[in-house]
Each structure stands twice: as C-alpha cells, then as structure tokens.
mmCIF file of C-alpha atoms in Angstrom:
data_model
loop_
_atom_site.group_PDB
_atom_site.id
_atom_site.type_symbol
_atom_site.label_atom_id
_atom_site.label_comp_id
_atom_site.label_asym_id
_atom_site.label_seq_id
_atom_site.Cartn_x
_atom_site.Cartn_y
_atom_site.Cartn_z
ATOM 1 C CA MET A 1 15.450 147.004 -213.126
ATOM 2 C CA GLY A 2 15.124 145.731 -216.945
ATOM 3 C CA ARG A 3 17.976 145.812 -219.303
ATOM 4 C CA ILE A 4 17.539 148.003 -222.394
ATOM 5 C CA THR A 5 18.619 145.619 -225.323
ATOM 6 C CA VAL A 6 21.707 146.618 -227.270
ATOM 7 C CA HIS A 7 20.051 146.013 -230.456
ATOM 8 C CA LYS A 8 19.842 149.169 -232.569
ATOM 9 C CA PRO A 9 16.107 149.835 -233.691
ATOM 10 C CA SER A 10 15.699 150.392 -237.162
ATOM 11 C CA TYR A 11 14.603 154.282 -237.110
ATOM 12 C CA LEU A 12 17.984 155.186 -235.970
ATOM 13 C CA LYS A 13 19.384 153.878 -239.327
ATOM 14 C CA LEU A 14 17.312 156.616 -241.041
ATOM 15 C CA SER A 15 18.526 160.012 -241.789
ATOM 16 C CA PRO A 16 16.539 162.882 -240.119
ATOM 17 C CA GLN A 17 15.695 163.883 -243.959
ATOM 18 C CA GLU A 18 14.423 160.434 -244.655
ATOM 19 C CA LEU A 19 12.152 160.730 -241.471
ATOM 20 C CA GLY A 20 10.821 164.174 -242.062
ATOM 21 C CA SER A 21 10.049 163.240 -245.530
ATOM 22 C CA ARG A 22 8.235 159.886 -244.095
ATOM 23 C CA GLY A 23 6.232 162.475 -241.546
ATOM 24 C CA GLU A 24 5.155 165.050 -244.303
ATOM 25 C CA GLN A 25 4.079 162.141 -246.799
ATOM 26 C CA ALA A 26 2.087 160.889 -243.657
ATOM 27 C CA TRP A 27 0.703 164.276 -243.044
ATOM 28 C CA GLU A 28 -0.788 164.136 -246.653
ATOM 29 C CA LEU A 29 -2.426 161.021 -245.721
ATOM 30 C CA MET A 30 -4.869 162.782 -243.527
ATOM 31 C CA ALA A 31 -6.490 165.073 -246.510
ATOM 32 C CA SER A 32 -9.965 163.657 -247.685
ATOM 33 C CA PRO A 33 -10.232 161.099 -248.293
ATOM 34 C CA CYS A 34 -8.586 160.190 -245.263
ATOM 35 C CA ARG A 35 -6.044 157.272 -246.403
ATOM 36 C CA VAL A 36 -4.690 156.978 -242.737
ATOM 37 C CA CYS A 37 -6.454 153.822 -242.334
ATOM 38 C CA PRO A 38 -8.682 151.677 -245.114
ATOM 39 C CA ARG A 39 -11.932 153.288 -244.109
ATOM 40 C CA HIS A 40 -10.946 156.177 -246.384
ATOM 41 C CA CYS A 41 -13.425 158.682 -244.913
ATOM 42 C CA LYS A 42 -14.526 161.611 -246.777
ATOM 43 C CA VAL A 43 -12.724 164.073 -244.583
ATOM 44 C CA ASP A 44 -9.765 166.424 -244.126
ATOM 45 C CA ARG A 45 -8.389 165.533 -240.813
ATOM 46 C CA ARG A 46 -5.423 168.189 -241.128
ATOM 47 C CA GLN A 47 -8.816 170.765 -240.491
ATOM 48 C CA ASP A 48 -9.207 169.723 -236.992
ATOM 49 C CA ASP A 49 -12.892 170.080 -237.181
ATOM 50 C CA LYS A 50 -13.165 167.350 -239.357
ATOM 51 C CA ARG A 51 -13.639 163.882 -238.475
ATOM 52 C CA GLY A 52 -14.082 160.758 -239.536
ATOM 53 C CA PHE A 53 -15.107 157.305 -238.265
ATOM 54 C CA CYS A 54 -12.672 157.208 -236.085
ATOM 55 C CA ARG A 55 -13.457 160.878 -234.441
ATOM 56 C CA ALA A 56 -9.533 161.351 -234.523
ATOM 57 C CA GLY A 57 -8.299 164.888 -235.243
ATOM 58 C CA VAL A 58 -4.614 166.555 -235.625
ATOM 59 C CA ARG A 59 -3.363 165.667 -232.244
ATOM 60 C CA ALA A 60 -2.712 162.201 -230.649
ATOM 61 C CA VAL A 61 -5.124 161.366 -227.811
ATOM 62 C CA VAL A 62 -3.406 159.333 -225.180
ATOM 63 C CA SER A 63 -5.370 157.199 -222.542
ATOM 64 C CA SER A 64 -2.222 156.210 -220.811
ATOM 65 C CA PHE A 65 1.402 155.722 -220.848
ATOM 66 C CA SER A 66 2.787 152.735 -218.503
ATOM 67 C CA PRO A 67 4.854 149.819 -218.423
ATOM 68 C CA HIS A 68 2.837 146.771 -218.838
ATOM 69 C CA PHE A 69 3.407 143.220 -218.034
ATOM 70 C CA GLY A 70 0.209 141.379 -219.408
ATOM 71 C CA GLU A 71 1.718 141.575 -222.862
ATOM 72 C CA GLU A 72 3.395 138.735 -224.659
ATOM 73 C CA PRO A 73 6.117 137.503 -222.670
ATOM 74 C CA PRO A 74 8.916 138.176 -225.529
ATOM 75 C CA LEU A 75 7.627 141.981 -225.321
ATOM 76 C CA VAL A 76 7.652 142.251 -221.516
ATOM 77 C CA GLY A 77 11.096 140.872 -220.412
ATOM 78 C CA VAL A 78 11.989 142.163 -217.164
ATOM 79 C CA GLY A 79 11.392 145.597 -217.962
ATOM 80 C CA GLY A 80 8.072 145.533 -219.522
ATOM 81 C CA SER A 81 6.512 146.524 -221.994
ATOM 82 C CA GLY A 82 6.451 150.556 -222.475
ATOM 83 C CA THR A 83 2.592 151.246 -223.534
ATOM 84 C CA ILE A 84 0.985 154.242 -225.011
ATOM 85 C CA PHE A 85 -2.973 153.525 -224.936
ATOM 86 C CA LEU A 86 -3.996 155.571 -227.879
ATOM 87 C CA SER A 87 -7.716 156.612 -227.704
ATOM 88 C CA SER A 88 -10.409 155.803 -230.504
ATOM 89 C CA CYS A 89 -10.091 153.087 -232.988
ATOM 90 C CA ASN A 90 -11.364 152.694 -236.579
ATOM 91 C CA LEU A 91 -13.332 149.391 -235.479
ATOM 92 C CA ALA A 92 -16.060 149.379 -233.325
ATOM 93 C CA CYS A 93 -15.951 145.827 -231.793
ATOM 94 C CA VAL A 94 -19.139 145.130 -229.702
ATOM 95 C CA PHE A 95 -17.128 142.901 -227.696
ATOM 96 C CA CYS A 96 -14.142 145.498 -226.764
ATOM 97 C CA GLN A 97 -12.513 144.931 -223.485
ATOM 98 C CA ASN A 98 -10.917 148.463 -223.731
ATOM 99 C CA TRP A 99 -14.241 150.187 -224.909
ATOM 100 C CA GLU A 100 -13.768 153.307 -222.762
ATOM 101 C CA ILE A 101 -10.194 154.237 -224.469
ATOM 102 C CA SER A 102 -11.542 153.170 -227.961
ATOM 103 C CA GLN A 103 -14.994 154.272 -228.249
ATOM 104 C CA ALA A 104 -15.746 156.545 -225.531
ATOM 105 C CA ARG A 105 -12.251 158.324 -226.291
ATOM 106 C CA TRP A 106 -11.221 158.547 -222.522
ATOM 107 C CA GLY A 107 -7.874 160.644 -223.033
ATOM 108 C CA ARG A 108 -6.238 163.830 -223.481
ATOM 109 C CA GLU A 109 -4.718 165.403 -226.431
ATOM 110 C CA LEU A 110 -0.954 165.521 -227.101
ATOM 111 C CA THR A 111 1.557 167.487 -228.882
ATOM 112 C CA ASP A 112 3.809 165.863 -230.695
ATOM 113 C CA GLU A 113 6.568 166.800 -228.065
ATOM 114 C CA GLN A 114 4.400 165.448 -225.304
ATOM 115 C CA LEU A 115 4.223 161.834 -227.255
ATOM 116 C CA ALA A 116 7.684 162.136 -227.563
ATOM 117 C CA GLY A 117 7.829 162.768 -224.005
ATOM 118 C CA GLY A 118 5.771 159.783 -222.856
ATOM 119 C CA MET A 119 7.883 157.538 -224.727
ATOM 120 C CA LEU A 120 11.425 158.605 -222.779
ATOM 121 C CA ARG A 121 9.550 158.489 -219.599
ATOM 122 C CA LEU A 122 9.002 154.987 -220.590
ATOM 123 C CA GLN A 123 12.138 153.848 -221.679
ATOM 124 C CA ALA A 124 13.448 155.665 -218.287
ATOM 125 C CA LEU A 125 11.499 153.344 -216.589
ATOM 126 C CA SER A 126 13.921 150.386 -218.557
ATOM 127 C CA CYS A 127 10.996 149.430 -220.658
ATOM 128 C CA HIS A 128 12.166 147.189 -223.255
ATOM 129 C CA ASN A 129 9.945 148.572 -226.256
ATOM 130 C CA ILE A 130 7.487 151.487 -226.716
ATOM 131 C CA ASN A 131 4.252 149.918 -227.586
ATOM 132 C CA PHE A 132 2.029 151.775 -229.514
ATOM 133 C CA VAL A 133 -1.899 150.640 -228.914
ATOM 134 C CA SER A 134 -4.349 151.315 -231.593
ATOM 135 C CA PRO A 135 -1.798 153.146 -233.741
ATOM 136 C CA SER A 136 -3.679 152.507 -236.923
ATOM 137 C CA ILE A 137 -5.611 156.157 -237.269
ATOM 138 C CA TYR A 138 -2.393 158.082 -235.650
ATOM 139 C CA VAL A 139 0.598 157.158 -238.283
ATOM 140 C CA PRO A 140 1.306 161.092 -238.734
ATOM 141 C CA GLN A 141 1.204 161.693 -235.237
ATOM 142 C CA ILE A 142 3.949 159.049 -234.445
ATOM 143 C CA LEU A 143 5.982 160.006 -236.875
ATOM 144 C CA ALA A 144 5.781 163.505 -236.347
ATOM 145 C CA ALA A 145 6.652 162.710 -232.591
ATOM 146 C CA LEU A 146 9.477 160.742 -233.327
ATOM 147 C CA PRO A 147 12.260 163.105 -234.262
ATOM 148 C CA HIS A 148 11.579 164.832 -231.014
ATOM 149 C CA ALA A 149 12.051 161.693 -229.330
ATOM 150 C CA ILE A 150 15.158 160.563 -231.080
ATOM 151 C CA ALA A 151 16.581 163.945 -230.225
ATOM 152 C CA GLY A 152 16.079 163.201 -226.314
ATOM 153 C CA GLY A 153 17.878 159.899 -226.826
ATOM 154 C CA LEU A 154 15.309 157.392 -227.375
ATOM 155 C CA ARG A 155 16.871 153.706 -228.369
ATOM 156 C CA VAL A 156 14.447 151.202 -227.732
ATOM 157 C CA PRO A 157 12.204 149.515 -230.948
ATOM 158 C CA LEU A 158 8.669 150.782 -230.917
ATOM 159 C CA VAL A 159 6.015 147.951 -231.418
ATOM 160 C CA TYR A 160 2.788 148.435 -233.792
ATOM 161 C CA ASN A 161 -0.188 147.079 -231.650
ATOM 162 C CA SER A 162 -3.157 147.168 -234.299
ATOM 163 C CA GLY A 163 -6.332 145.705 -234.560
ATOM 164 C CA GLY A 164 -5.240 144.478 -238.323
ATOM 165 C CA TYR A 165 -7.427 146.760 -239.991
ATOM 166 C CA ASP A 166 -4.517 148.904 -241.458
ATOM 167 C CA SER A 167 -3.471 151.058 -244.314
ATOM 168 C CA LEU A 168 -0.778 149.475 -246.899
ATOM 169 C CA GLU A 169 0.000 153.185 -247.577
ATOM 170 C CA ALA A 170 0.713 153.963 -244.098
ATOM 171 C CA LEU A 171 2.556 150.690 -243.432
ATOM 172 C CA ARG A 172 4.837 151.369 -246.278
ATOM 173 C CA LEU A 173 5.805 154.616 -244.431
ATOM 174 C CA LEU A 174 6.553 152.381 -241.576
ATOM 175 C CA ASP A 175 8.939 150.337 -243.117
ATOM 176 C CA GLY A 176 12.160 150.767 -241.315
ATOM 177 C CA ILE A 177 10.725 152.601 -238.469
ATOM 178 C CA PHE A 178 8.813 149.542 -236.365
ATOM 179 C CA ASP A 179 10.963 146.586 -235.577
ATOM 180 C CA ILE A 180 8.229 144.587 -234.140
ATOM 181 C CA TYR A 181 4.429 144.553 -235.142
ATOM 182 C CA MET A 182 1.869 143.037 -233.130
ATOM 183 C CA PRO A 183 -1.546 143.051 -235.294
ATOM 184 C CA ASP A 184 -4.848 141.008 -234.391
ATOM 185 C CA ILE A 185 -6.575 138.729 -237.177
ATOM 186 C CA LYS A 186 -10.027 139.240 -235.537
ATOM 187 C CA TYR A 187 -11.908 137.333 -238.507
ATOM 188 C CA ALA A 188 -12.161 135.244 -241.277
ATOM 189 C CA ASP A 189 -15.668 135.783 -242.291
ATOM 190 C CA GLU A 190 -16.844 139.376 -243.960
ATOM 191 C CA ALA A 191 -20.076 138.757 -242.128
ATOM 192 C CA PHE A 192 -19.065 138.651 -238.895
ATOM 193 C CA ALA A 193 -16.680 140.927 -238.924
ATOM 194 C CA ARG A 194 -19.402 143.604 -240.439
ATOM 195 C CA LYS A 195 -21.954 142.335 -237.681
ATOM 196 C CA TYR A 196 -19.638 142.612 -234.837
ATOM 197 C CA SER A 197 -16.918 145.610 -235.784
ATOM 198 C CA LEU A 198 -18.501 147.440 -238.222
ATOM 199 C CA VAL A 199 -16.291 147.246 -240.943
ATOM 200 C CA LYS A 200 -16.316 146.035 -244.269
ATOM 201 C CA ASP A 201 -13.149 143.807 -246.281
ATOM 202 C CA TYR A 202 -11.896 143.104 -242.937
ATOM 203 C CA TYR A 203 -10.338 139.758 -243.717
ATOM 204 C CA PRO A 204 -8.530 140.662 -247.154
ATOM 205 C CA ILE A 205 -7.328 144.176 -245.820
ATOM 206 C CA ALA A 206 -5.856 142.160 -242.860
ATOM 207 C CA GLN A 207 -4.299 139.595 -244.759
ATOM 208 C CA ALA A 208 -3.013 142.285 -247.010
ATOM 209 C CA ALA A 209 -1.863 144.152 -243.785
ATOM 210 C CA LEU A 210 -0.100 141.393 -242.394
ATOM 211 C CA LYS A 211 1.710 140.153 -245.384
ATOM 212 C CA GLU A 212 3.497 143.945 -245.764
ATOM 213 C CA MET A 213 4.499 143.785 -241.774
ATOM 214 C CA HIS A 214 5.863 139.984 -242.398
ATOM 215 C CA ARG A 215 7.827 141.233 -245.721
ATOM 216 C CA GLN A 216 9.311 144.345 -243.633
ATOM 217 C CA VAL A 217 10.331 142.874 -240.231
ATOM 218 C CA GLY A 218 9.870 139.167 -240.863
ATOM 219 C CA ASP A 219 9.224 136.159 -237.910
ATOM 220 C CA LEU A 220 9.833 137.105 -234.339
ATOM 221 C CA VAL A 221 13.866 137.421 -233.257
ATOM 222 C CA THR A 222 14.749 137.755 -229.723
ATOM 223 C CA GLU A 223 17.791 138.524 -227.712
ATOM 224 C CA ASP A 224 17.825 137.055 -224.236
ATOM 225 C CA GLY A 225 14.205 136.071 -224.626
ATOM 226 C CA VAL A 226 13.229 139.899 -225.348
ATOM 227 C CA ALA A 227 12.020 140.601 -228.513
ATOM 228 C CA VAL A 228 14.223 143.009 -231.046
ATOM 229 C CA ARG A 229 12.570 142.804 -234.578
ATOM 230 C CA GLY A 230 9.406 140.604 -236.067
ATOM 231 C CA LEU A 231 5.865 139.969 -236.036
ATOM 232 C CA ILE A 232 3.715 138.815 -233.135
ATOM 233 C CA ILE A 233 0.333 137.564 -234.408
ATOM 234 C CA ARG A 234 -2.728 137.933 -232.343
ATOM 235 C CA HIS A 235 -5.631 135.795 -233.058
ATOM 236 C CA LEU A 236 -8.741 135.998 -229.987
ATOM 237 C CA VAL A 237 -10.601 132.835 -229.771
ATOM 238 C CA LEU A 238 -14.418 133.543 -229.992
ATOM 239 C CA PRO A 239 -17.731 131.490 -229.025
ATOM 240 C CA GLN A 240 -19.205 128.948 -231.539
ATOM 241 C CA GLY A 241 -16.120 129.427 -233.634
ATOM 242 C CA LEU A 242 -17.018 132.794 -234.852
ATOM 243 C CA ALA A 243 -13.271 134.182 -235.469
ATOM 244 C CA GLY A 244 -12.688 131.396 -238.042
ATOM 245 C CA THR A 245 -9.507 129.478 -236.616
ATOM 246 C CA ALA A 246 -9.118 127.359 -238.851
ATOM 247 C CA GLU A 247 -8.562 129.486 -241.840
ATOM 248 C CA VAL A 248 -6.775 132.261 -239.760
ATOM 249 C CA MET A 249 -4.215 129.310 -239.227
ATOM 250 C CA ARG A 250 -4.355 127.987 -242.626
ATOM 251 C CA PHE A 251 -3.443 131.530 -243.724
ATOM 252 C CA ILE A 252 -0.533 132.282 -241.297
ATOM 253 C CA VAL A 253 1.213 129.151 -242.688
ATOM 254 C CA GLN A 254 0.414 129.641 -245.840
ATOM 255 C CA GLU A 255 1.121 132.849 -246.939
ATOM 256 C CA LEU A 256 3.112 133.895 -244.116
ATOM 257 C CA SER A 257 5.371 131.466 -242.478
ATOM 258 C CA VAL A 258 5.050 128.207 -240.418
ATOM 259 C CA HIS A 259 7.587 130.114 -238.067
ATOM 260 C CA SER A 260 5.095 132.570 -237.180
ATOM 261 C CA TYR A 261 5.149 133.268 -233.342
ATOM 262 C CA VAL A 262 1.431 133.211 -232.365
ATOM 263 C CA ASN A 263 -0.788 134.444 -229.118
ATOM 264 C CA VAL A 264 -3.746 132.307 -229.784
ATOM 265 C CA MET A 265 -5.768 134.370 -226.944
ATOM 266 C CA ALA A 266 -8.341 132.502 -224.804
ATOM 267 C CA GLN A 267 -9.235 135.894 -222.291
ATOM 268 C CA TYR A 268 -12.535 136.303 -224.466
ATOM 269 C CA ARG A 269 -15.067 137.304 -222.016
ATOM 270 C CA PRO A 270 -18.487 139.593 -222.891
ATOM 271 C CA GLU A 271 -17.788 142.848 -222.658
ATOM 272 C CA ASN A 272 -19.155 146.572 -223.927
ATOM 273 C CA LYS A 273 -22.461 145.773 -226.100
ATOM 274 C CA ALA A 274 -21.766 141.581 -226.304
ATOM 275 C CA TYR A 275 -24.643 140.890 -224.324
ATOM 276 C CA ASN A 276 -26.848 142.361 -227.119
ATOM 277 C CA TYR A 277 -25.904 139.391 -228.901
ATOM 278 C CA PRO A 278 -26.356 135.739 -227.536
ATOM 279 C CA GLU A 279 -23.843 133.997 -229.198
ATOM 280 C CA LEU A 280 -21.329 136.234 -227.645
ATOM 281 C CA SER A 281 -22.848 136.447 -224.269
ATOM 282 C CA ARG A 282 -20.435 134.104 -222.482
ATOM 283 C CA ARG A 283 -16.689 132.898 -222.169
ATOM 284 C CA ILE A 284 -15.282 130.332 -224.209
ATOM 285 C CA SER A 285 -15.148 127.098 -222.835
ATOM 286 C CA VAL A 286 -12.021 124.783 -222.326
ATOM 287 C CA GLU A 287 -12.669 122.391 -225.244
ATOM 288 C CA GLU A 288 -13.294 125.856 -227.832
ATOM 289 C CA TYR A 289 -9.913 126.921 -226.775
ATOM 290 C CA GLN A 290 -8.178 123.688 -226.857
ATOM 291 C CA GLU A 291 -9.826 123.235 -230.633
ATOM 292 C CA ALA A 292 -8.104 126.693 -231.260
ATOM 293 C CA LEU A 293 -4.732 125.517 -229.903
ATOM 294 C CA GLU A 294 -5.316 121.922 -232.254
ATOM 295 C CA LEU A 295 -6.266 123.928 -235.185
ATOM 296 C CA ALA A 296 -3.109 125.904 -235.290
ATOM 297 C CA ARG A 297 -0.918 123.090 -234.213
ATOM 298 C CA ALA A 298 -2.592 120.921 -237.377
ATOM 299 C CA GLN A 299 -1.151 123.610 -239.589
ATOM 300 C CA GLY A 300 2.500 122.742 -238.232
ATOM 301 C CA LEU A 301 2.618 126.082 -235.841
ATOM 302 C CA TYR A 302 4.717 125.471 -233.070
ATOM 303 C CA ARG A 303 5.299 129.334 -231.595
ATOM 304 C CA PHE A 304 2.839 130.173 -229.249
ATOM 305 C CA ALA A 305 2.907 132.660 -226.396
ATOM 306 C CA ARG A 306 2.865 130.841 -223.185
#
C-alpha cells in the first residue's frame, strides 16, 4: 500500500469560516456573466437550466474516480494519484485524447456530499493526493464539497490539473487550499489556440494563471519522491512545432523559475477531430521531441518528468 504523506495539506490550516467564505465567493462567480473561467459566458450558472460554452451547471459532473499510475512520478509514488475526472471543459481541443469526457460529457452529476465521498474513497485506497482533472469550470463545486471531505477525515494534498485557461479570480480563492498545481501550456501562438481549441487570448491568460499558481505554491517540493507542494508544468509537443515550445520554455525560465518541474510530453497522437487538420494528422517524430527537449535545456531547465 502507498504511504500517505505526513505533510499537512494547506486546506487543513484554514478555519471552517474562511473555507465557507471562499465557497460563498466561488458560488457568486457563477452569476452572469459567469466568471468561473476566462470565457465570461453571459449565463447565470446558479440557475441550472443556464449553460455556457462548457455546458456545466450547478453540480459537478464526474466521469470516474480512480487511482492513476500514469501521471507524473511525483504524483504517483507507490499508491497512485487519486484522479477525479470531471466532465466538460472550457477548451475544445480538436486533438483531445479524452474527448468523450471533455466534449461528449460522459459522467454523472454528483451532490457535494457525493463528490466528497469520492475523495475519501481515493484516500482510503492509499492514493497520495486527490487529483482534479479539468477543474477550471468546477471551482465552486470543489469548494462546496471540500468541507464535507475534511469532516470525513481528508488529509492528502489536492492537485489542480488544468488546461491552463484559468480565471485569476477563481485561482485566488484557491490560495491556501490547493498544494499542487499542474497546468498545461498548450500554445504560445494565438492563431493556433483559436484554430485548434476555439479559444482567444489563451497564451496571455495561461501565463497570468501560471504566475499566480507559482506565487501560491512555488517550485515542486517532494518528500521521499512524492509531491507535497508546488507547480508541475505540462507541455504537449505538437507536430511541426505548433505548440511554440521555444517561447513556452523561455516564459517558464524568465517569468517563473529555472527550477520549474516540467513534463515535455511526447504522447501526442491524432484523436477526436485531428484528422481534419493535415498538420495534426500524425504523431510527432523522435527528432521533433528531441528538439523540444533541447529547447528546454537550452533555457536552463533541468527538472523533467521521466
């Protein structure tokens, strides 16, 4: 069985009153225009029949709860990362490998108590953390469920595993609650973000979000090889350099930290609608991946996921 870390998660240091206040403020973010994510859709999500781009409503929709052993090694440890796959997304990536969850919205609606129960079950399975996948549109629901989980004995760190398109207003409500942030930086080029993910201002918004995440938790810290706090950055290498790897690595070093823990990911494969775009209709080559790694090393980065 995996050993649960002795590190005390930040959320246990907050008073019930402060945690409740954060939840109330997050609930109000769903008022029109919705400010839970940067899209600012002109809907009031507090009314369950009102849906924006992501189509999420009042309750969290969860596809699965499970220990995951394919995440970054500091998250997996021995017991695995306790992943909660949330359905829907504020991006619409044409190459999404989890499109059934993010775009077809596979999953079921859960009450706050049910979401909390899922966290506790993952902890009981000796997972080292609770890893919320695609949480950007569900910050109010997570904050509403957390007090129930704490009352039930939750004591492992929380992981915010997002696509990088995150609201600063929402992230600030998570300060002192999430110990580990794991965002993607998908693109450095606005035109590609619009074309492949139907999103505007992706890069400046992701840059601001990562700066806020790093301000809150700093560089990755581990105990016995298991993450307890800090920022993990993911960057998926796309064919033909479409992800803008050189610029992304420059940003990480110059505006975050040369000590950043980075996963330069090689697992791109054409999924979902990618075959409609000739430039995305193949896997990356070994040479393309090696070039991406060299671009990262050239900036001075040295902490890479293995």
